[in-house]
């Protein structure tokens, strides 16, 4: 479904992606984790050609997205829904208008039908009574869910989530996780999630990849990931208290 | 046209000529991008009455036109009054103060009307456009539009271009009228020129060409303000600091371009 072939990307003197190759199967939830600044968001931006690789190719099915331009790029992008880290909602539109925007601007669908579908998608992400509210009137978690409703209104094949739980409290984060999982089950979409929330990654991922120094040092199922012997994976797990007790428990003084 | 740009890292160079050369090349490239964007916005104008665009166009017409009226009224009134007072005091030495009608009318319709209107609109509407689009750019809203296959040029630039191209000439006519009225008030109260004499004199020596050239200038200035403000907005980086920088650059570049183009147009039409 999504294939990276020897993709490299450099910003100034910093090599962010280094000969990166991996493949994501249709229908799976592929989670990319890693420390900040390791190139997680850069990786998903290559999938929709917000960034172009210095070397290598990015394939979406049979489409070479890294070379696409104009109408071909628009066609490929319509296969995607993207939930941005900061939701990226248009502040002057209501939540309902934000959700319906891709249909309002991209089709000849009557406004009533657009509104009905927007309402339907808002219900799917468990939001009611927000249709006429502006983003500034909504909490961070609600804004993420509105962003998610907008991402799925065109029924995309692939949904990309850029830090879907960042800045949210643990309870709201778990709600978002449950939504991502339920959308995969209900809509059968392929999901790519970028996060540094390991708990989230372990609960929603069918496969987890750890990005370190521009390379994926581990790609495995959640069960295999926890058992991995790779030092970078062990460090990441330790930092999240998955394998050892926190210092304040082992050294109470 | 792809609006979302990749971060650019240019190597440092100690050579002053190399830095100057790079600055010139970058300016040329950015001017080219702004022109391409404006050209694309003109092509999208065919969709301005479509269901998806008409509300945005109407809203921008309202913001640009109605919301600018207050400040334009004050500036135009006092511009006309200053023109009348300065000219009238000199003309009075030769007992020719009755001719201030012509002086104010010609100055305003040919030069001052479009120029003052453009400066006000660039400072108020242009800077607001740059700030809004700049904020949208840094918060990835523009990228989100592109991912949804919505052209930011059609969705964001075209309605603003229509609004400024339509409203600038209308606002200029309004500036001219208010300025001429301001001149009449000063003529009557300070220089002893009756309203009838003032307006008769203004109408007798004013040419249609002055008005048409002024309106043409206003339209060109509208395009300049849209191109500069939208381009600066889309180029914004570095968060809130970048938004401030884009707004400042919009006002400066717009002012300079308006000044230069104002001279060029006058030179072309009045040889």
Coordinates of C-alpha atoms in Angstrom, one line a residue:
Chain A
X1 CA 0.0 0.0 0.0
X2 CA 2.7 2.5 1.0
X3 CA 6.3 1.8 0.1
X4 CA 9.5 3.7 0.9
X5 CA 12.5 2.8 -1.2
X6 CA 15.9 4.0 0.0
X7 CA 14.5 7.5 0.9
X8 CA 17.0 10.0 2.2
X9 CA 16.3 13.6 3.3
X10 CA 18.6 16.2 4.6
X11 CA 17.9 19.6 6.1
X12 CA 21.0 21.7 6.0
X13 CA 23.8 19.6 7.5
X14 CA 21.4 17.3 9.4
X15 CA 20.4 14.0 7.7
X16 CA 16.8 13.4 8.9
X17 CA 16.0 10.2 6.8
X18 CA 18.9 8.0 5.9
X19 CA 18.3 5.3 3.2
X20 CA 14.9 4.5 4.7
X21 CA 13.0 1.5 3.3
X22 CA 9.8 0.0 4.6
X23 CA 6.4 -1.1 3.5
X24 CA 3.0 -0.7 5.0
X25 CA 0.3 -3.3 4.2
X26 CA -3.3 -2.4 3.4
X27 CA -5.6 -2.3 6.4
X28 CA -2.9 -2.2 9.1
X29 CA -2.2 0.4 11.7
X30 CA 1.4 1.2 11.4
X31 CA 2.8 3.2 14.3
X32 CA 6.1 5.2 13.9
X33 CA 7.6 6.1 17.3
X34 CA 10.8 7.8 18.2
X35 CA 12.3 10.7 20.1
X36 CA 11.6 14.3 19.1
X37 CA 13.5 15.4 16.0
X38 CA 14.1 11.9 14.7
X39 CA 12.1 12.5 11.5
X40 CA 8.7 10.9 12.3
X41 CA 6.6 13.8 11.0
X42 CA 9.0 14.2 8.1
X43 CA 8.3 10.6 7.1
X44 CA 4.5 11.0 6.9
X45 CA 4.9 14.4 5.1
X46 CA 6.8 12.4 2.4
X47 CA 3.7 10.2 1.9
X48 CA 1.6 13.2 0.9
X49 CA 4.4 15.0 -0.8
X50 CA 4.5 17.9 1.6
X51 CA 8.2 17.0 1.4
X52 CA 10.1 15.5 -1.5
X53 CA 13.0 13.0 -0.9
X54 CA 16.5 14.0 -1.8
X55 CA 17.0 10.4 -2.9
X56 CA 14.7 7.4 -3.2
X57 CA 11.0 6.9 -4.0
X58 CA 7.8 6.9 -2.2
X59 CA 5.0 4.7 -3.7
X60 CA 1.3 4.8 -2.8
X61 CA 0.0 1.6 -4.4
X62 CA 1.1 2.0 -8.0
X63 CA 1.4 5.8 -7.8
X64 CA 4.9 7.3 -7.4
X65 CA 4.0 10.2 -5.1
X66 CA 7.5 11.6 -4.9
X67 CA 7.4 12.5 -8.6
X68 CA 3.7 13.5 -8.8
X69 CA 2.6 17.0 -9.8
X70 CA -0.6 18.9 -10.6
X71 CA -3.8 17.0 -11.0
X72 CA -2.0 13.6 -10.5
X73 CA -0.8 14.8 -7.1
X74 CA -4.3 16.0 -6.2
X75 CA -5.7 12.6 -7.2
X76 CA -3.2 10.8 -5.0
X77 CA -3.8 13.2 -2.1
X78 CA -7.5 12.5 -2.2
X79 CA -6.6 8.9 -1.2
X80 CA -5.4 10.4 2.1
X81 CA -6.9 11.9 5.3
X82 CA -4.4 13.7 7.5
X83 CA -4.9 14.6 11.1
X84 CA -2.4 17.4 11.8
X85 CA -0.6 17.7 15.2
X86 CA -2.3 21.1 15.8
X87 CA -5.6 20.0 14.1
X88 CA -5.2 22.8 11.5
X89 CA -8.8 23.8 11.6
X90 CA -9.8 27.0 9.8
X91 CA -10.6 29.3 12.7
X92 CA -13.3 31.4 10.9
X93 CA -15.4 28.3 10.0
X94 CA -17.6 26.4 12.4
X95 CA -16.8 22.8 13.3
X96 CA -19.4 21.6 10.8
X97 CA -18.1 23.8 8.0
X98 CA -14.6 22.6 8.7
X99 CA -15.6 19.0 8.5
X100 CA -17.6 19.6 5.3
X101 CA -14.9 21.8 3.7
X102 CA -13.4 19.1 1.4
X103 CA -16.8 18.2 0.0
X104 CA -18.0 21.9 -0.2
X105 CA -14.8 22.9 -2.1
X106 CA -14.1 19.7 -3.9
X107 CA -17.5 18.5 -5.2
X108 CA -20.8 19.7 -6.5
X109 CA -22.7 18.1 -3.7
X110 CA -25.7 20.2 -2.4
X111 CA -25.0 22.1 0.9
X112 CA -27.7 20.1 2.7
X113 CA -26.0 16.8 1.8
X114 CA -22.6 18.2 2.8
X115 CA -24.0 19.2 6.2
X116 CA -25.7 15.8 6.7
X117 CA -22.4 14.0 6.0
X118 CA -20.5 16.4 8.3
X119 CA -22.9 15.7 11.1
X120 CA -22.6 12.0 10.5
X121 CA -18.8 12.1 10.7
X122 CA -18.9 14.2 13.8
X123 CA -21.1 11.6 15.4
X124 CA -18.7 8.9 14.3
X125 CA -15.9 10.7 16.3
X126 CA -18.4 11.0 19.2
X127 CA -19.1 14.7 18.9
X128 CA -22.5 16.1 19.2
X129 CA -23.8 19.7 19.5
X130 CA -20.6 21.2 18.2
X131 CA -21.6 21.6 14.6
X132 CA -22.2 25.4 14.9
X133 CA -19.3 26.0 17.3
X134 CA -16.0 27.6 16.2
X135 CA -12.7 25.8 16.9
X136 CA -11.8 28.4 19.5
X137 CA -14.9 27.3 21.5
X138 CA -13.7 23.7 21.6
X139 CA -11.1 21.9 23.8
X140 CA -7.9 20.5 22.4
X141 CA -9.3 17.0 22.4
X142 CA -12.5 18.1 20.7
X143 CA -10.5 20.0 18.0
X144 CA -8.5 16.8 17.3
X145 CA -11.8 14.9 16.8
X146 CA -13.1 17.6 14.5
X147 CA -9.9 17.3 12.6
X148 CA -10.3 13.6 12.5
X149 CA -13.9 13.9 11.2
X150 CA -12.6 16.3 8.5
X151 CA -9.9 13.8 7.6
X152 CA -12.5 10.9 7.0
X153 CA -15.3 12.8 5.3
X154 CA -14.0 11.9 1.8
X155 CA -13.8 8.2 2.9
X156 CA -10.0 8.0 2.3
X157 CA -8.1 4.7 1.9
X158 CA -5.3 5.9 4.2
X159 CA -5.4 8.1 7.3
X160 CA -2.3 9.7 8.6
X161 CA -2.1 10.8 12.2
X162 CA 0.6 13.2 13.2
X163 CA 0.9 13.1 17.0
X164 CA -2.8 12.6 17.6
X165 CA -2.5 12.5 21.4
X166 CA 0.1 15.2 21.9
X167 CA -0.9 17.9 24.4
X168 CA -3.9 15.8 25.6
X169 CA -4.6 14.4 29.1
X170 CA -4.3 10.6 29.4
X171 CA -8.1 10.0 29.5
X172 CA -8.6 12.0 26.3
X173 CA -5.6 10.3 24.7
X174 CA -7.2 6.9 25.3
X175 CA -10.4 8.2 23.8
X176 CA -8.5 9.2 20.7
X177 CA -6.8 5.8 20.6
X178 CA -10.1 4.1 20.8
X179 CA -11.4 6.2 17.9
X180 CA -8.4 5.4 15.7
X181 CA -9.0 1.7 16.4
X182 CA -12.7 1.9 15.8
X183 CA -12.2 3.8 12.5
X184 CA -9.8 1.1 11.3
X185 CA -12.4 -1.6 12.2
X186 CA -15.5 0.3 10.9
X187 CA -14.0 1.9 7.7
X188 CA -11.2 -0.7 7.0
X189 CA -8.7 2.1 6.4
X190 CA -4.9 1.8 6.5
X191 CA -3.6 4.0 9.3
X192 CA -0.2 5.5 9.9
X193 CA 0.3 7.0 13.3
X194 CA 3.3 9.1 14.4
X195 CA 3.6 9.4 18.1
X196 CA 6.0 9.3 21.0
X197 CA 3.3 8.0 23.3
X198 CA 4.4 4.4 23.7
X199 CA 1.2 3.3 25.5
X200 CA -0.8 4.6 22.6
X201 CA 1.5 2.8 20.1
X202 CA 1.2 -0.5 21.9
X203 CA -2.6 -0.3 22.2
X204 CA -3.5 0.6 18.6
X205 CA -0.5 -0.5 16.4
X206 CA -0.6 -3.7 14.4
X207 CA 3.1 -3.0 13.8
X208 CA 5.4 -0.5 15.5
X209 CA 8.5 1.0 14.0
X210 CA 11.2 2.8 16.0
X211 CA 12.8 5.6 14.1
X212 CA 16.4 6.5 15.2
X213 CA 19.0 8.6 13.4
X214 CA 17.0 8.5 10.2
X215 CA 16.6 4.7 10.1
X216 CA 13.9 2.3 11.3
X217 CA 15.9 0.2 13.7
X218 CA 13.0 -2.0 14.6
X219 CA 9.7 -2.9 12.9
X220 CA 7.7 -5.5 14.7
X221 CA 4.3 -6.3 16.3
X222 CA 3.7 -4.8 19.7
X223 CA 4.4 -8.1 21.4
X224 CA 7.7 -8.5 19.6
X225 CA 8.6 -4.9 20.2
X226 CA 8.4 -5.2 24.0
X227 CA 10.7 -8.3 23.8
X228 CA 13.1 -6.7 21.4
X229 CA 16.8 -6.8 22.4
X230 CA 17.8 -3.8 20.2
X231 CA 19.5 -1.2 22.5
X232 CA 17.5 1.8 21.1
X233 CA 14.3 -0.1 21.7
X234 CA 15.4 -1.0 25.2
X235 CA 16.2 2.6 25.9
X236 CA 12.9 3.8 24.6
X237 CA 11.0 1.2 26.7
X238 CA 13.0 2.0 29.8
X239 CA 12.3 5.7 29.3
X240 CA 8.6 4.9 29.3
X241 CA 8.9 2.7 32.5
X242 CA 7.8 -0.4 30.4
X243 CA 10.7 -2.7 31.6
X244 CA 11.9 -1.2 34.8
X245 CA 10.6 0.6 37.8
X246 CA 11.0 4.3 37.9
X247 CA 13.9 5.7 39.9
X248 CA 11.7 7.1 42.6
X249 CA 10.4 3.6 43.3
X250 CA 13.9 1.9 43.4
X251 CA 15.5 4.7 45.3
X252 CA 12.8 6.3 47.5
X253 CA 15.3 8.5 49.3
Chain B
X1 CA 0.9 25.9 -7.8
X2 CA 2.3 24.2 -4.7
X3 CA 2.2 26.8 -1.8
X4 CA 3.6 24.7 1.0
X5 CA 7.4 25.0 0.7
X6 CA 10.1 22.8 2.0
X7 CA 12.5 24.4 4.6
X8 CA 15.4 26.1 2.9
X9 CA 19.0 25.9 4.2
X10 CA 21.4 28.2 2.5
X11 CA 25.1 27.9 3.4
X12 CA 26.7 30.9 5.2
X13 CA 29.1 32.9 3.1
X14 CA 31.5 35.6 4.3
X15 CA 31.7 37.1 0.8
X16 CA 29.7 40.3 0.7
X17 CA 29.2 40.1 -3.1
X18 CA 28.1 36.5 -2.9
X19 CA 25.5 37.5 -0.3
X20 CA 24.4 40.5 -2.4
X21 CA 24.1 38.3 -5.5
X22 CA 22.1 35.7 -3.6
X23 CA 19.8 38.4 -2.2
X24 CA 19.1 39.7 -5.7
X25 CA 18.5 36.1 -7.0
X26 CA 16.2 35.3 -4.2
X27 CA 14.2 38.6 -4.7
X28 CA 13.8 37.7 -8.4
X29 CA 12.7 34.2 -7.5
X30 CA 10.1 35.5 -4.9
X31 CA 8.8 38.1 -7.3
X32 CA 8.4 35.4 -9.9
X33 CA 6.5 33.2 -7.5
X34 CA 4.2 36.2 -6.5
X35 CA 3.5 36.9 -10.2
X36 CA 2.7 33.2 -10.9
X37 CA 0.4 33.1 -7.9
X38 CA -1.4 36.3 -9.0
X39 CA -1.7 35.0 -12.6
X40 CA -3.2 31.7 -11.3
X41 CA -5.6 33.7 -9.1
X42 CA -6.7 35.7 -12.2
X43 CA -7.4 32.3 -13.9
X44 CA -9.5 31.2 -11.0
X45 CA -11.6 34.3 -11.3
X46 CA -13.9 32.4 -13.6
X47 CA -15.1 30.5 -10.6
X48 CA -15.9 33.6 -8.5
X49 CA -19.7 33.3 -8.9
X50 CA -19.7 29.5 -8.2
X51 CA -21.4 28.1 -5.2
X52 CA -18.1 27.3 -3.5
X53 CA -16.6 30.8 -3.9
X54 CA -19.3 33.4 -3.9
X55 CA -19.7 33.7 -0.2
X56 CA -15.9 34.2 0.3
X57 CA -15.9 36.8 -2.5
X58 CA -18.8 38.7 -0.9
X59 CA -17.2 38.6 2.5
X60 CA -13.9 39.9 1.2
X61 CA -15.7 42.7 -0.7
X62 CA -17.3 43.6 2.6
X63 CA -14.0 43.5 4.6
X64 CA -12.1 45.5 2.0
X65 CA -14.8 48.0 1.1
X66 CA -17.1 48.7 4.0
X67 CA -14.6 48.1 6.8
X68 CA -12.1 50.6 5.2
X69 CA -14.6 53.4 4.8
X70 CA -14.1 55.0 8.3
X71 CA -10.4 55.6 8.0
X72 CA -10.6 56.5 4.4
X73 CA -13.2 59.2 5.1
X74 CA -11.0 60.9 7.7
X75 CA -7.8 60.7 5.6
X76 CA -9.6 61.8 2.4
X77 CA -11.3 64.7 4.1
X78 CA -8.1 66.1 5.6
X79 CA -6.0 65.4 2.5
X80 CA -8.5 67.6 0.5
X81 CA -8.5 70.2 3.3
X82 CA -4.7 70.4 3.4
X83 CA -4.4 70.5 -0.4
X84 CA -6.9 73.4 -0.5
X85 CA -5.3 75.3 2.3
X86 CA -1.7 75.0 1.0
X87 CA -2.7 75.8 -2.6
X88 CA -5.2 78.4 -1.6
X89 CA -2.9 80.4 0.6
X90 CA -0.4 80.7 -2.2
X91 CA -3.1 81.5 -4.8
X92 CA -4.6 84.2 -2.6
X93 CA -1.3 86.2 -2.9
X94 CA -2.3 86.6 -6.6
X95 CA -6.0 86.8 -5.9
X96 CA -6.5 83.5 -7.7
X97 CA -7.9 81.5 -4.8
X98 CA -11.0 80.7 -6.8
X99 CA -8.9 78.2 -8.7
X100 CA -8.4 75.9 -5.8
X101 CA -11.3 73.8 -7.1
X102 CA -9.2 72.8 -10.1
X103 CA -6.1 72.3 -8.1
X104 CA -7.7 70.0 -5.5
X105 CA -9.8 68.1 -8.1
X106 CA -6.9 67.4 -10.5
X107 CA -4.5 66.5 -7.7
X108 CA -6.9 64.1 -6.1
X109 CA -8.3 62.4 -9.2
X110 CA -5.0 62.0 -10.9
X111 CA -2.5 61.3 -8.1
X112 CA -3.5 61.7 -4.5
X113 CA -6.8 59.8 -4.5
X114 CA -5.5 56.5 -5.7
X115 CA -2.2 56.9 -3.9
X116 CA -3.7 57.7 -0.5
X117 CA -6.4 55.0 -0.9
X118 CA -3.7 52.5 -1.8
X119 CA -1.5 53.4 1.2
X120 CA -4.5 53.1 3.6
X121 CA -5.7 49.8 2.1
X122 CA -2.1 48.4 2.1
X123 CA -1.6 49.3 5.7
X124 CA -5.0 48.0 6.9
X125 CA -6.3 45.3 4.6
X126 CA -2.9 44.2 3.1
X127 CA -1.3 43.8 6.5
X128 CA -4.4 41.9 7.8
X129 CA -4.2 39.5 4.8
X130 CA -0.5 38.9 5.4
X131 CA -1.1 38.2 9.1
X132 CA -4.0 35.9 8.5
X133 CA -2.4 33.9 5.8
X134 CA 0.9 33.9 7.7
X135 CA -0.8 32.5 10.8
X136 CA -2.6 29.9 8.6
X137 CA 0.8 28.9 7.1
X138 CA 2.6 28.4 10.4
X139 CA -0.3 26.5 11.9
X140 CA -0.3 24.2 8.9
X141 CA -3.8 25.2 7.8
X142 CA -2.5 26.0 4.3
X143 CA -0.9 22.5 4.1
X144 CA -4.2 21.0 5.3
X145 CA -6.0 22.7 2.4
X146 CA -3.4 21.3 -0.1
X147 CA -3.7 17.8 1.3
X148 CA -7.5 18.1 0.9
X149 CA -6.8 19.0 -2.8
X150 CA -8.2 22.5 -2.2
X151 CA -6.1 25.1 -4.1
X152 CA -5.1 27.8 -1.6
X153 CA -4.8 30.2 -4.5
X154 CA -8.4 29.7 -5.5
X155 CA -9.7 29.4 -1.9
X156 CA -7.7 32.2 -0.3
X157 CA -6.1 34.5 -2.9
X158 CA -8.8 34.7 -5.6
X159 CA -11.5 36.2 -3.3
X160 CA -9.1 38.8 -2.0
X161 CA -7.9 39.7 -5.5
X162 CA -11.5 40.2 -6.7
X163 CA -12.3 42.3 -3.6
X164 CA -9.2 44.6 -4.0
X165 CA -9.5 44.9 -7.8
X166 CA -13.2 45.8 -7.5
X167 CA -13.0 47.9 -4.3
X168 CA -9.9 49.9 -5.0
X169 CA -11.4 52.0 -7.8
X170 CA -14.7 52.4 -5.9
X171 CA -12.8 53.5 -2.7
X172 CA -10.7 55.9 -4.9
X173 CA -13.8 57.5 -6.3
X174 CA -15.1 57.9 -2.7
X175 CA -11.7 59.4 -1.6
X176 CA -11.8 61.8 -4.5
X177 CA -15.4 62.9 -3.6
X178 CA -14.7 63.3 0.1
X179 CA -11.4 65.1 -0.6
X180 CA -13.0 67.5 -3.0
X181 CA -15.7 68.2 -0.3
X182 CA -13.0 68.8 2.2
X183 CA -11.4 71.3 -0.1
X184 CA -14.7 73.1 -0.6
X185 CA -15.1 73.4 3.2
X186 CA -11.7 75.0 3.5
X187 CA -12.3 77.2 0.5
X188 CA -15.6 78.5 2.0
X189 CA -14.4 79.0 5.6
X190 CA -10.8 80.0 5.2
X191 CA -10.4 81.5 1.7
X192 CA -13.8 83.0 1.0
X193 CA -14.5 80.9 -2.1
X194 CA -18.2 80.0 -2.4
X195 CA -19.3 76.4 -2.9
X196 CA -20.7 77.2 -6.3
X197 CA -17.5 78.9 -7.5
X198 CA -15.4 76.1 -6.2
X199 CA -17.4 73.3 -7.9
X200 CA -17.8 75.3 -11.1
X201 CA -14.1 75.8 -11.3
X202 CA -13.4 72.1 -10.4
X203 CA -15.7 70.8 -13.1
X204 CA -14.6 73.3 -15.8
X205 CA -10.9 72.3 -15.7
X206 CA -11.1 68.6 -14.8
X207 CA -10.6 66.1 -17.6
X208 CA -12.1 62.6 -17.8
X209 CA -8.6 61.3 -18.5
X210 CA -7.5 62.3 -15.0
X211 CA -10.3 60.2 -13.5
X212 CA -9.7 57.2 -15.8
X213 CA -6.0 57.2 -15.2
X214 CA -6.6 57.4 -11.4
X215 CA -9.0 54.5 -11.5
X216 CA -6.6 52.4 -13.6
X217 CA -3.9 53.2 -11.0
X218 CA -6.2 52.1 -8.2
X219 CA -6.9 48.8 -10.0
X220 CA -3.2 48.1 -10.5
X221 CA -2.5 49.0 -6.8
X222 CA -5.2 46.6 -5.8
X223 CA -3.4 43.8 -7.7
X224 CA -0.1 44.8 -6.1
X225 CA -1.5 44.8 -2.5
X226 CA -3.0 41.3 -3.1
X227 CA 0.1 39.9 -4.6
X228 CA 2.5 41.2 -2.0
X229 CA 0.3 40.4 1.1
X230 CA -0.7 36.9 0.0
X231 CA 2.8 36.0 -1.1
X232 CA 4.3 37.3 2.1
X233 CA 1.7 35.4 4.1
X234 CA 2.4 32.1 2.3
X235 CA 6.2 32.6 2.8
X236 CA 5.8 33.0 6.6
X237 CA 8.0 30.8 8.8
X238 CA 9.2 30.9 12.4
X239 CA 5.9 31.2 14.2
X240 CA 4.6 34.5 15.7
X241 CA 7.9 36.3 14.9
X242 CA 7.5 35.3 11.3
X243 CA 3.9 36.6 11.2
X244 CA 5.1 40.0 12.5
X245 CA 7.9 40.0 9.9
X246 CA 5.6 39.1 7.1
X247 CA 3.2 41.9 8.1
X248 CA 5.9 44.5 8.2
X249 CA 7.4 43.4 4.9
X250 CA 4.0 43.5 3.3
X251 CA 3.5 47.2 4.2
X252 CA 7.0 48.2 3.2
X253 CA 7.1 46.3 -0.1
X254 CA 3.5 47.5 -1.0
X255 CA 4.3 51.1 -0.3
X256 CA 7.5 51.1 -2.3
X257 CA 5.9 49.2 -5.3
X258 CA 2.9 51.6 -5.2
X259 CA 5.2 54.6 -5.3
X260 CA 7.3 53.3 -8.2
X261 CA 4.3 52.1 -10.2
X262 CA 2.4 55.3 -9.5
X263 CA 5.3 57.2 -11.2
X264 CA 5.5 54.8 -14.1
X265 CA 1.8 54.9 -14.9
X266 CA 1.8 58.7 -14.7
X267 CA 4.8 58.8 -17.0
X268 CA 3.1 56.5 -19.5
X269 CA -0.1 58.5 -19.7
X270 CA 1.2 62.0 -19.4
X271 CA 4.3 62.4 -21.6

